[in-house]
XYZ file of C-alpha atoms in Angstrom:
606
model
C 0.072 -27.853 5.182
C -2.443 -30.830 5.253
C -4.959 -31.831 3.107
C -8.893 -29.822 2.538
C -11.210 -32.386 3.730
C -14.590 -30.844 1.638
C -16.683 -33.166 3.354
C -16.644 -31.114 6.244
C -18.402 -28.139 4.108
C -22.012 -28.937 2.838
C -22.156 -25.935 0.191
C -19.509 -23.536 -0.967
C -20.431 -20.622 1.058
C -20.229 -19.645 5.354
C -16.546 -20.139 4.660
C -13.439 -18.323 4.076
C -12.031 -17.742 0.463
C -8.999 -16.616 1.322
C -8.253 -20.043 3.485
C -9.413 -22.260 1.163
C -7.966 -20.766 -2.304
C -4.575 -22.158 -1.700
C -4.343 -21.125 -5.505
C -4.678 -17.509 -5.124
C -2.605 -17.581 -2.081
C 0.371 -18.938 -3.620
C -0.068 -16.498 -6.790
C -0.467 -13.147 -4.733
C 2.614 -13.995 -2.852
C 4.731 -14.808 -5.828
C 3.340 -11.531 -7.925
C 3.226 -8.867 -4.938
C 6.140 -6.163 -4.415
C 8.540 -7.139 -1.688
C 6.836 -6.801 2.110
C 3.588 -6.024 0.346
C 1.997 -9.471 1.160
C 2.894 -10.198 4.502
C 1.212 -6.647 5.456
C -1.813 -7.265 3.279
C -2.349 -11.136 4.407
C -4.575 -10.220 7.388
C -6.954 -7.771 4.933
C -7.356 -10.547 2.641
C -8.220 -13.324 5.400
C -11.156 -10.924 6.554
C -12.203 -9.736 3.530
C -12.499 -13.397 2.418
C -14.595 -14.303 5.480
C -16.723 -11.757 4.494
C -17.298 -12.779 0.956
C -17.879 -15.997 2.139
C -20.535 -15.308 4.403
C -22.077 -12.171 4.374
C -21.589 -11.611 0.269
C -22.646 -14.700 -0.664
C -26.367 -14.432 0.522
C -26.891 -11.163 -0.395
C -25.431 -12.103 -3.846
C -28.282 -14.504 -4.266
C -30.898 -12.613 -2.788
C -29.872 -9.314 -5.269
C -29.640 -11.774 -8.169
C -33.231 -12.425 -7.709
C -34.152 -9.295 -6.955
C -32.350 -6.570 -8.797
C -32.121 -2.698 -9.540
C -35.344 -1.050 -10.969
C -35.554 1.800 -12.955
C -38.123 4.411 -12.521
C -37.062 7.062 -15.338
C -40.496 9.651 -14.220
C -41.360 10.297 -11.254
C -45.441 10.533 -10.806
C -45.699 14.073 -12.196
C -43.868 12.834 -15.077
C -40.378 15.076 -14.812
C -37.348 12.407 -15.628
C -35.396 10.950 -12.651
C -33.547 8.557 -13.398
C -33.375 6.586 -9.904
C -32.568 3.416 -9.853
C -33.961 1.223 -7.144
C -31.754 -0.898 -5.557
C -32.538 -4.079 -2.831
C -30.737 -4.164 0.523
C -28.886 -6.768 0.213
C -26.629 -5.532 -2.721
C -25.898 -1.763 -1.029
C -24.922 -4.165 2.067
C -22.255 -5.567 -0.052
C -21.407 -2.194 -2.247
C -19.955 -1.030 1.648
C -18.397 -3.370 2.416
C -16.261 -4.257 -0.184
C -15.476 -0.368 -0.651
C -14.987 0.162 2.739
C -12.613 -2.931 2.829
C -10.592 -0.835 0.320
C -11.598 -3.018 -2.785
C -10.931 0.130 -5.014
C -8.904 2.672 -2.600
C -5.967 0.565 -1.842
C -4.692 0.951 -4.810
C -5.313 4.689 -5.673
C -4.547 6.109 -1.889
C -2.445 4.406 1.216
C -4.595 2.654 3.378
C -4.517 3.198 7.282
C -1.070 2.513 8.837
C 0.433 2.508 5.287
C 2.575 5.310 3.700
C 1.707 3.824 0.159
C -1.072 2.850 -2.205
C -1.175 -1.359 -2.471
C -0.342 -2.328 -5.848
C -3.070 -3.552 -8.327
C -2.478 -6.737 -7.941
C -3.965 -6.409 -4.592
C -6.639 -4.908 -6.185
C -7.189 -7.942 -8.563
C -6.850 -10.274 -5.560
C -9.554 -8.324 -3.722
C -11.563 -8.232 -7.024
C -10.915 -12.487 -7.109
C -12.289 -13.237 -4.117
C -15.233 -10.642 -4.334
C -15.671 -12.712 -7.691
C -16.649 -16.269 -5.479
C -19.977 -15.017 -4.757
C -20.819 -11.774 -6.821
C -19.621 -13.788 -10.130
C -20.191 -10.789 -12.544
C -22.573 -8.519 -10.799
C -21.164 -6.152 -8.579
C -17.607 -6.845 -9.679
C -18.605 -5.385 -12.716
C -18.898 -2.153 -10.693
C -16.424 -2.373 -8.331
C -14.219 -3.329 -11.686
C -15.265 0.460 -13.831
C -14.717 2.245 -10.204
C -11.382 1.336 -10.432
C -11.025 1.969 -13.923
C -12.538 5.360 -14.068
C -10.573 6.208 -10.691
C -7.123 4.865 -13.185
C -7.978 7.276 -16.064
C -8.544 10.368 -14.126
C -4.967 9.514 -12.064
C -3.434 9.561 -15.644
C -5.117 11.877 -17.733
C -6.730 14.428 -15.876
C -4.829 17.708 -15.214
C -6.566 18.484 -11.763
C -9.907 19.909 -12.321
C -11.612 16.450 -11.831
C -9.889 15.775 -8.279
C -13.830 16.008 -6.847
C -14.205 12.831 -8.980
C -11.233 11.188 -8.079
C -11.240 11.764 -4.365
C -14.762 10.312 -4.466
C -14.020 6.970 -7.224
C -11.382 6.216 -4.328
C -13.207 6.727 -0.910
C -13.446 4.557 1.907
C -16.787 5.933 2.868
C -19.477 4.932 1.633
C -21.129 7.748 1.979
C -19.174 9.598 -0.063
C -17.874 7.402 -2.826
C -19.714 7.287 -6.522
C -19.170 4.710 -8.748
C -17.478 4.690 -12.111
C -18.647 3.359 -15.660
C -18.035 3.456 -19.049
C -20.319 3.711 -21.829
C -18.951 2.872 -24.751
C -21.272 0.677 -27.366
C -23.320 2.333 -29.765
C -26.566 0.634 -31.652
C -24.328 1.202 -34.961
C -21.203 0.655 -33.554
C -20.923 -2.307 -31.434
C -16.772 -3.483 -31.164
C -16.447 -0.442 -33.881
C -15.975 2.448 -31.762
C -14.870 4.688 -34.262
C -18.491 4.288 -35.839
C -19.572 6.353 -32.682
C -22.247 8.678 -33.550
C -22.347 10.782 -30.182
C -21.263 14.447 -30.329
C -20.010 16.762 -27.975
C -20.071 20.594 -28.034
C -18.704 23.523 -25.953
C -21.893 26.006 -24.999
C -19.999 29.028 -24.015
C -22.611 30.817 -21.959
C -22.928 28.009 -19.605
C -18.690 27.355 -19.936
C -19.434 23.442 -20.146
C -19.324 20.710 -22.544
C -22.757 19.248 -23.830
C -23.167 15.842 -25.549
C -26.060 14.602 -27.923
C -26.422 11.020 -28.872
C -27.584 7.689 -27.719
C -25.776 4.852 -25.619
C -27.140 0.989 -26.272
C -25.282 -1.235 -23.250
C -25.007 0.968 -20.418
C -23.478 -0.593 -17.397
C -23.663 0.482 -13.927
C -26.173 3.395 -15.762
C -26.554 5.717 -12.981
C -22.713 5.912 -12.034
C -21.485 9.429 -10.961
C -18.227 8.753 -12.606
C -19.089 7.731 -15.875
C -16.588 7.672 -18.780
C -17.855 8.205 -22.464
C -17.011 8.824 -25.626
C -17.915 11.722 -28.205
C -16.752 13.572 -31.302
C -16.395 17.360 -30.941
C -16.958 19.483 -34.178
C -14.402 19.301 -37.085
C -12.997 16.241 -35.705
C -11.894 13.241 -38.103
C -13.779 10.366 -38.412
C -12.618 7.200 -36.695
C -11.102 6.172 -33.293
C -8.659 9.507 -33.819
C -11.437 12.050 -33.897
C -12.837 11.053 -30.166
C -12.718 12.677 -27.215
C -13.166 11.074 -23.105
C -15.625 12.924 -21.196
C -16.559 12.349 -17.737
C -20.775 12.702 -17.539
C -22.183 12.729 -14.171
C -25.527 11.663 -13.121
C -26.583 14.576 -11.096
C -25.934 18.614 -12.435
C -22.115 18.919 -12.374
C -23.301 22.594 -11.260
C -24.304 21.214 -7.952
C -21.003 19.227 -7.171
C -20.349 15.490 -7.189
C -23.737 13.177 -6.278
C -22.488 11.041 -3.538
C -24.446 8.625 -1.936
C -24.493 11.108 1.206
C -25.726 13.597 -1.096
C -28.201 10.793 -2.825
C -29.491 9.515 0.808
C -30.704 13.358 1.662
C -32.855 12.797 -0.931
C -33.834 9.819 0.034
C -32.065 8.488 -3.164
C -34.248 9.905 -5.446
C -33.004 12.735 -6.185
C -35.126 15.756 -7.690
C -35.262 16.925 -11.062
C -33.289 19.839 -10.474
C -30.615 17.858 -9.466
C -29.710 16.000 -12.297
C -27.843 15.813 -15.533
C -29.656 16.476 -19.058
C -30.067 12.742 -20.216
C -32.917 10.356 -20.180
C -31.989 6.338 -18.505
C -34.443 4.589 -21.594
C -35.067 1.654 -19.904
C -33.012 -1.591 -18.313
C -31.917 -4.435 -20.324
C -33.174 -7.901 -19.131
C -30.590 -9.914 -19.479
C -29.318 -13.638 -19.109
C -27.088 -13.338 -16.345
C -24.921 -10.217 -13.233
C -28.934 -8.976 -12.736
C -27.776 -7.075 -9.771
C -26.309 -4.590 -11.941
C -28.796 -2.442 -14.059
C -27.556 -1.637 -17.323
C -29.231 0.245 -20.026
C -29.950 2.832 -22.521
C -29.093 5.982 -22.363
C -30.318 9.369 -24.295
C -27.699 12.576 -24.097
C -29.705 15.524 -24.946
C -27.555 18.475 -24.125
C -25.949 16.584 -21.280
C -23.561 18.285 -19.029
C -20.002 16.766 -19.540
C -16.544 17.477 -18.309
C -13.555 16.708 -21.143
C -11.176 14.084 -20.005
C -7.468 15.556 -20.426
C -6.949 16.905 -24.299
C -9.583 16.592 -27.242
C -9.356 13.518 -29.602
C -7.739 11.640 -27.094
C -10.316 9.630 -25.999
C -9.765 6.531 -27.676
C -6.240 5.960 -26.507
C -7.254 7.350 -22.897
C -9.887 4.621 -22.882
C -7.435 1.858 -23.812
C -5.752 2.484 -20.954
C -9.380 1.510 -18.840
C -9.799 -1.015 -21.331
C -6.449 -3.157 -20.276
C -7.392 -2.615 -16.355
C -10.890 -3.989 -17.455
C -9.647 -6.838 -19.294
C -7.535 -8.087 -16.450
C -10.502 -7.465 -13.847
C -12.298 -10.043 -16.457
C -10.019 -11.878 -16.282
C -9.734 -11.792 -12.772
C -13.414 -12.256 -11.938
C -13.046 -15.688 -14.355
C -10.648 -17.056 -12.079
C -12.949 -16.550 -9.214
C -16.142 -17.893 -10.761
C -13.661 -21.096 -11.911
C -12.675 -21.232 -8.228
C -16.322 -21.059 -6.953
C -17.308 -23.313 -9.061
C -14.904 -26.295 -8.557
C -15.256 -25.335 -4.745
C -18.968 -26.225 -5.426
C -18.089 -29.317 -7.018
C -15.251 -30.813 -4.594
C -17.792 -30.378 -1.805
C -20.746 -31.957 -3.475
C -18.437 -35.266 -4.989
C -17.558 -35.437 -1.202
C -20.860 -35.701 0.393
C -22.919 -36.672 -2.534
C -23.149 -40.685 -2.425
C -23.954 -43.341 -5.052
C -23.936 -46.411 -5.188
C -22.739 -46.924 -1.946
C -20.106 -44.378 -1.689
C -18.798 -40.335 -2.254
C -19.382 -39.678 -6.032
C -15.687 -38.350 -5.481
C -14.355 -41.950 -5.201
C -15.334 -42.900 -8.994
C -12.625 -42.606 -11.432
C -14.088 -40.600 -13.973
C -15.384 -38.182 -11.050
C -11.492 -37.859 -10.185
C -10.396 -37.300 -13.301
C -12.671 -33.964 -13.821
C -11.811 -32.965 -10.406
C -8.232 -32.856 -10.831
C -9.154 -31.299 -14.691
C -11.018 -28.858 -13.742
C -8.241 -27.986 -10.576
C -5.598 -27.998 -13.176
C -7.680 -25.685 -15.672
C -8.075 -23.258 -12.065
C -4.838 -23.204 -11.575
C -3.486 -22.380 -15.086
C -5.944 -19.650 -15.237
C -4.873 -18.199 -12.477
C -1.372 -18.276 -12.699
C -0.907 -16.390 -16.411
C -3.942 -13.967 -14.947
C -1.848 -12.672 -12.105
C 1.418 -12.938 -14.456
C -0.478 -10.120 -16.868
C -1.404 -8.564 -13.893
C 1.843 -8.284 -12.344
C 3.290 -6.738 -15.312
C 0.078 -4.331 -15.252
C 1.328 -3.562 -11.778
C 4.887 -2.961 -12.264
C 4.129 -0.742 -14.979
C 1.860 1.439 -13.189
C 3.780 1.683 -10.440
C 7.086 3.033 -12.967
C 4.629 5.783 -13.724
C 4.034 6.891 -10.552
C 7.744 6.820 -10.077
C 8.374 8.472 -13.302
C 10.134 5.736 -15.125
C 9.587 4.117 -18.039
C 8.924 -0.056 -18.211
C 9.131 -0.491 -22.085
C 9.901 -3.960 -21.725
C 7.052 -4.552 -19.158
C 4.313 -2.598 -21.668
C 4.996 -5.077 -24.275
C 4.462 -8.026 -22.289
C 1.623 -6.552 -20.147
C -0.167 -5.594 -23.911
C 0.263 -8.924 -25.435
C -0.280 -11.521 -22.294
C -3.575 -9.179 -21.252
C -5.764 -9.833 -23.906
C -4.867 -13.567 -24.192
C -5.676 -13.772 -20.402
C -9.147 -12.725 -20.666
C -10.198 -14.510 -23.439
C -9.017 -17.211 -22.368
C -10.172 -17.780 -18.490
C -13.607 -16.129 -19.936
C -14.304 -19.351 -21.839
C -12.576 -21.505 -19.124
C -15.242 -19.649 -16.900
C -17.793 -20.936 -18.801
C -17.060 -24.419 -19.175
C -16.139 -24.819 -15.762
C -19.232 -23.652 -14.450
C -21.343 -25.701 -16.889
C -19.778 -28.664 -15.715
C -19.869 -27.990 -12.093
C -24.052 -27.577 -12.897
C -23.684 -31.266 -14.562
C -22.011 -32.283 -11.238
C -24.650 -31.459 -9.048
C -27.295 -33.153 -11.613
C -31.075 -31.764 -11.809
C -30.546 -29.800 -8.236
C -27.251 -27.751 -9.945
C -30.069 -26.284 -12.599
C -32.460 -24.849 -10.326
C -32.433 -21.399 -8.551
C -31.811 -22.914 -5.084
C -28.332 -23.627 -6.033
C -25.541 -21.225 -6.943
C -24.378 -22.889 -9.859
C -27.226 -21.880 -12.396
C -25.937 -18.414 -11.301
C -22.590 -19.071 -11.966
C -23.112 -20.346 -15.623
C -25.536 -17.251 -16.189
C -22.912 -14.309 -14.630
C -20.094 -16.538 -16.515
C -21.776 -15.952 -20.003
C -21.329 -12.796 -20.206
C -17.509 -12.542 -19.655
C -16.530 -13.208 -23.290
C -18.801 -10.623 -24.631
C -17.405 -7.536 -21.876
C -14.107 -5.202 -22.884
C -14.033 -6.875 -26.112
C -14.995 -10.593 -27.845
C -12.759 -13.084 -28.544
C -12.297 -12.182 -32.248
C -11.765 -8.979 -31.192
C -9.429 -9.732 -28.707
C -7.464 -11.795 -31.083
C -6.879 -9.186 -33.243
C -5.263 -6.858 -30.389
C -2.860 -9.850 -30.164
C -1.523 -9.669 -33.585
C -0.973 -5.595 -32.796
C 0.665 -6.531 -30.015
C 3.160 -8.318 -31.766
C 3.271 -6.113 -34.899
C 3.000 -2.770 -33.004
C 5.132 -3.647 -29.974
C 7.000 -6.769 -31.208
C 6.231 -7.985 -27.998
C 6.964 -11.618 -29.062
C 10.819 -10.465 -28.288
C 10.108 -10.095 -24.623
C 7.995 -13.080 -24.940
C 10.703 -15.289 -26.010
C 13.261 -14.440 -23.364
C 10.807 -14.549 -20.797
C 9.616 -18.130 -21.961
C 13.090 -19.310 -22.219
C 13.730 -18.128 -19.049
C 11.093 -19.909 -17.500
C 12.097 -23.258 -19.185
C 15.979 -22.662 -18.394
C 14.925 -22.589 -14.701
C 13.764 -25.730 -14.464
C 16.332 -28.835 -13.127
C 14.272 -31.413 -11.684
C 13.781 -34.699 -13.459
C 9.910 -34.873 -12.920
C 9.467 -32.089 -14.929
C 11.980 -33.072 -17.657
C 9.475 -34.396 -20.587
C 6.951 -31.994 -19.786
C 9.620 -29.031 -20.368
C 11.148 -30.646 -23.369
C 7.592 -30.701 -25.000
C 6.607 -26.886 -23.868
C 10.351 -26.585 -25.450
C 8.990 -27.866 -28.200
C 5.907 -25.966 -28.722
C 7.799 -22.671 -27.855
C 9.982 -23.018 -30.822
C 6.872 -24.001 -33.072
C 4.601 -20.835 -31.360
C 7.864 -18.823 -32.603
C 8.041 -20.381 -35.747
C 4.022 -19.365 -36.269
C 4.369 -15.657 -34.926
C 6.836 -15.117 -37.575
C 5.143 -17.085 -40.169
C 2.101 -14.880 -39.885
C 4.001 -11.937 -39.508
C 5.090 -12.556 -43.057
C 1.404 -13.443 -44.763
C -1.763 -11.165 -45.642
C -3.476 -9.414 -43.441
C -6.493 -11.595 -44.320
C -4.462 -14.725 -43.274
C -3.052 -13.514 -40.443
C -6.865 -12.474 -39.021
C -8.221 -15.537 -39.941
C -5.288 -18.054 -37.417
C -5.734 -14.766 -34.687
C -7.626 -16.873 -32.288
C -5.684 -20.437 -32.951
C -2.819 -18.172 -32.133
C -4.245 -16.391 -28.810
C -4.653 -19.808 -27.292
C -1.416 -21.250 -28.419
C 0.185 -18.153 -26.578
C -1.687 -19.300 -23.444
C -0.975 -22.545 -23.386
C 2.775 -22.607 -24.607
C 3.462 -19.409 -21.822
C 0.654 -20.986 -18.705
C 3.173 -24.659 -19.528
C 6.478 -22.643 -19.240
C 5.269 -20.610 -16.040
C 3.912 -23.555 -14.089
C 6.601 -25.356 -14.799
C 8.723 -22.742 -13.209
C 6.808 -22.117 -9.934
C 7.193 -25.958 -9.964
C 10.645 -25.729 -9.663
C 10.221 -23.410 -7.123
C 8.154 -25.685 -4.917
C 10.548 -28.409 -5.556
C 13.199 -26.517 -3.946
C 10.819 -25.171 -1.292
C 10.321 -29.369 -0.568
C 6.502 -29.668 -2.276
C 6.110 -31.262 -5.783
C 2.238 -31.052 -6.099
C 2.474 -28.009 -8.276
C 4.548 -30.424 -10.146
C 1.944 -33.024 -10.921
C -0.377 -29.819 -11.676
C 2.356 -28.502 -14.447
C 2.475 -31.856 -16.302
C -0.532 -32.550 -16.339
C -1.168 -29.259 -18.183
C 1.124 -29.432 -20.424
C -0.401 -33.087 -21.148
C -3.726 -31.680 -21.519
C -2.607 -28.913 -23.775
C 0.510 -29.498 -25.339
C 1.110 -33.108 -25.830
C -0.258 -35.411 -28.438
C -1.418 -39.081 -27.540
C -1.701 -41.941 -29.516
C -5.205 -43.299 -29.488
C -6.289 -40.020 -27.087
C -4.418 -41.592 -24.457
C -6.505 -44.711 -23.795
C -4.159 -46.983 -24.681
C -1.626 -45.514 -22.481
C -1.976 -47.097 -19.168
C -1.506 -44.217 -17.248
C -3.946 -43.371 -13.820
C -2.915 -40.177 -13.255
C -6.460 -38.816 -12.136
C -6.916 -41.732 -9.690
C -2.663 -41.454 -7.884
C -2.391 -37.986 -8.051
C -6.505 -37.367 -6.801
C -5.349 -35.755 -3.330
C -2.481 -34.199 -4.221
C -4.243 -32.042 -7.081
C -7.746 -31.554 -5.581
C -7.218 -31.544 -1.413
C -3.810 -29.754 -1.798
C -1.882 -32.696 0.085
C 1.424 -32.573 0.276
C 3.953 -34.745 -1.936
C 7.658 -35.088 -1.325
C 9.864 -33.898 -4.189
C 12.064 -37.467 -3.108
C 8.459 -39.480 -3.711
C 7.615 -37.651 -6.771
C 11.164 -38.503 -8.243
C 10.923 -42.343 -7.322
C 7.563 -42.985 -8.533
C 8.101 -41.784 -11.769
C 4.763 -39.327 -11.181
């Protein structure tokens, strides 16, 4: 496959994802059940020409002009309607009608079988290149609600689920979750919110206050309560699915929604009062809010004082959609950047040709493609272990490693997000700070990915469960090690003997810290997240190197050491005194995707 010339683009957009991601090409291959691929290949290449045109402007266009909230209508009876522009219901259709949710819940056209998820988190990817955070974040608690109800719910919500899953736009709703509290914040258990059975109505009523209300006028929204007599803590809650119209009157669709000209009368909807929208930094094109219950009709979510561990289970497809939608900002935003160091000159010639300019391209491309790679690694095990449920088997060994690599995934590409994006704004100069360009945007939707389905800290701390709770660092090690075993050629010896290395000193610190305080072991959490990530994103690169060596391709090989460079190995003086000109060799290879001969990499020494 040749080489992406990115002078022949002038922005990052009226493109094709899907063709120009070789990254997330290569990754859903490798993750994706046997046969799965090939057949979902041509949904992918359209739904990535779509993104790339038709998504991209209206994700602009709804960034600048968002939802509004009208809570009264002019005789002053509560509403609730949310106003929304055009351009961002163009894109809600079609991305659900492209089966951005339903592929994975019910068998698309021609197909016996549901895709897996990580379809679903390749659609979600490339939906990520030009809604960043905004409607993904949607799209993302759809799928999440729609997961829930598939595990938990005994039948009596199928309305819900048939509708979470449609093709039609017409008659899908949209899930959410509220879960933060003003008191309670990352505590949960603080929740204040209270649920009660009225008996004459034979429905469940809940009475409290939501602060950070995403997608806030969702039909499928997922909350959390405490019903009387019920301990305090994460054990005493309960899931409850509250609707936006009168569960009385059936499920809201959007069919139902247009015949009111979406503004639905008061008659129509749920007890609860949508406060007001936030105004926030960044993913304006979703509203989010604050939310009174007062008596609010609400359907319970499988058994009482389940909630919390019900929710977990939305919480690890979340985390991975995060993740997800960080690899796709990254992506964007080094697509931004190759195509403006190609065209942009100075001094006489393509910004791209300086060396420093090459050596943050093929950074940042390494950075994209180590994020992407452990991403759809958590995701496959996410995958395989849904799909044993459905089966009715049990993947012990795949829970552990899905529980411990999912939380490192997302808070690590969230803060790659970040810094990627920042940097592509720095590459563009004064223009990459103003509105006209997309990558103000990106930095603004990227900002809030470490703060979503948990913070760092708090994300740190689920790794140290993981490996208390599940001792999932026992899975860990044999996959590692079986990564590392795999790998022959000689290119990639030094790298693998210093991820070696590293393994055995990550190993070393797990069981160090499984042996100290509590107090210590919290306070090296995060120092031990990212070692995790960089030790396991070395190992696995290293393998699909291998891979591609035999397969007669060594770039992923230059991408793999130079990772585990970045990462992993120490240099004396920072590496200035080295002599080595990686960046400046290895420029095409790395950045354009050319081609390099396994034979060439070997003689060269590179």
């Amino acid at each position: 496959m040749d080489a992406i010339d990115y002078a022949w683009y002038d922005q990052g957009r009226y493109c094709n994802y899907w063709e120009l991601d070789r990254t997330l090409r290569r990754e859903l291959e490798r993750v994706s059940p046997e046969g799965e691929f090939e057949w979902a290949e041509p949904r992918l290449q359209e739904f990535g020409g779509v993104v790339g045109e038709t998504v991209a402007d209206n994700a602009d266009h709804a960034d600048k002009h968002g939802p509004t909230l009208h809570t009264y209508d002019r005789e002053g009876n509560v509403q609730n309607y949310v106003e929304y522009p055009a351009t961002l219901e163009e894109t809600e259709r079609l991305a659900y009608e492209a089966g951005v949710v339903a592929d994975a819940f019910e068998a698309p056209p021609e197909r016996e079988e549901p895709l897996s998820h990580t379809h679903y988190f390749g659609m979600l990817y490339l939906l990520s290149y030009a809604e960043t955070s905004g409607f993904v974040c949607p799209a993302a608690m759809t799928a999440g609600a729609a997961h829930v109800l598939e595990l938990f719910d005994d039948g009596d919500l199928d309305p819900y689920y048939e509708a979470l899953t449609s093709r039609d736009h017409d008659s899908l709703i949209e899930g959410a979750m509220f879960l933060t509290e003003k008191q309670g914040g990352s505590d949960v258990g603080a929740n204040e919110t209270v649920a009660e059975y009225d008996e004459e109505s034979d429905c469940w009523r809940l009475t409290g206050e939501k602060w950070f209300c995403s997608n806030i006028d969702a039909e499928g929204t997922l909350a959390l309560a405490r019903t009387p007599d019920a301990p305090a803590g994460t054990d005493g809650l309960s899931m409850f699915l509250v609707p936006h119209g009168d569960p009385d009157g059936g499920v809201l669709t959007n069919r139902k929604r247009n015949e009111f000209d979406g503004n639905p009368p008061p008659e129509a909807l749920n007890d609860q009062r949508y406060r007001r929208l936030k105004d926030k930094l960044g993913t304006t094109n979703v509203p989010t809010g604050e939310v009174e219950f007062d008596g609010t009709k609400a359907h319970l979510v499988g058994q009482q004082e389940q909630g919390f561990k019900q929710m977990a289970e939305m919480l690890n497809l979340e985390r991975l959609s995060n993740a997800t939608g960080a690899c796709g900002i990254i992506g964007r935003a080094l697509l931004e950047s190759k195509i403006h160091a190609a065209n942009r000159e100075a001094f006489g010639q393509p910004i791209g040709e300086f060396p420093l300019m090459k050596a943050d391209l093929v950074d940042m491309a390494v950075d994209h493609e180590a994020a992407t790679a452990f991403t759809f690694e958590a995701a496959r095990y996410f995958s395989e272990r849904e799909q044993a449920r459905r089966d009715g088997e049990t993947a012990e060994t795949t829970n552990r490693m899905m529980r411990l690599l999912t939380p490192v995934a997302k808070l690590r590409t969230a803060r790659m997000a970040i810094d990627t994006a920042s940097y592509a704004m720095e590459i563009r100069g004064g223009d990459g700070y103003v509105e006209e360009y997309v990558t103000e945007r990106l930095l603004r939707d990227a900002q809030v990915l470490p703060i979503w389905e948990g913070t760092e800290n708090v994300l740190s701390l689920d790794v140290l469960r993981a490996l208390d709770r599940e001792a999932a660092h026992e899975p860990f090690a044999v996959v590692v090690q079986d990564h590392l075993d795999s790998v022959e050629h000689p290119s990639l010896a030094d790298a693998a003997e210093t991820v070696e290395s590293e393994y055995h000193d990550l190993l070393g610190a797990m069981a160090d810290l499984a042996g100290r305080d509590e107090e210590y072991a919290q306070l090296k959490a995060k120092r031990l997240a990212h070692y995790i990530f960089d030790v396991f994103a070395g190992a696995l690169l290293l393998a699909q190197a291998q891979r591609e060596l035999d397969e007669g391709n060594g770039r992923l090989a230059l991408v793999a050491r130079r990772f585990v460079a970045n990462e992993l190995e120490s240099r004396d003086a920072r590496g200035i005194t080295d002599g080595e000109r990686f960046a400046v060799e290895q420029f095409d290879a790395i950045v354009r995707f050319a081609p390099v001969s396994p034979d060439e990499l070997a003689e060269s020494g590179n």
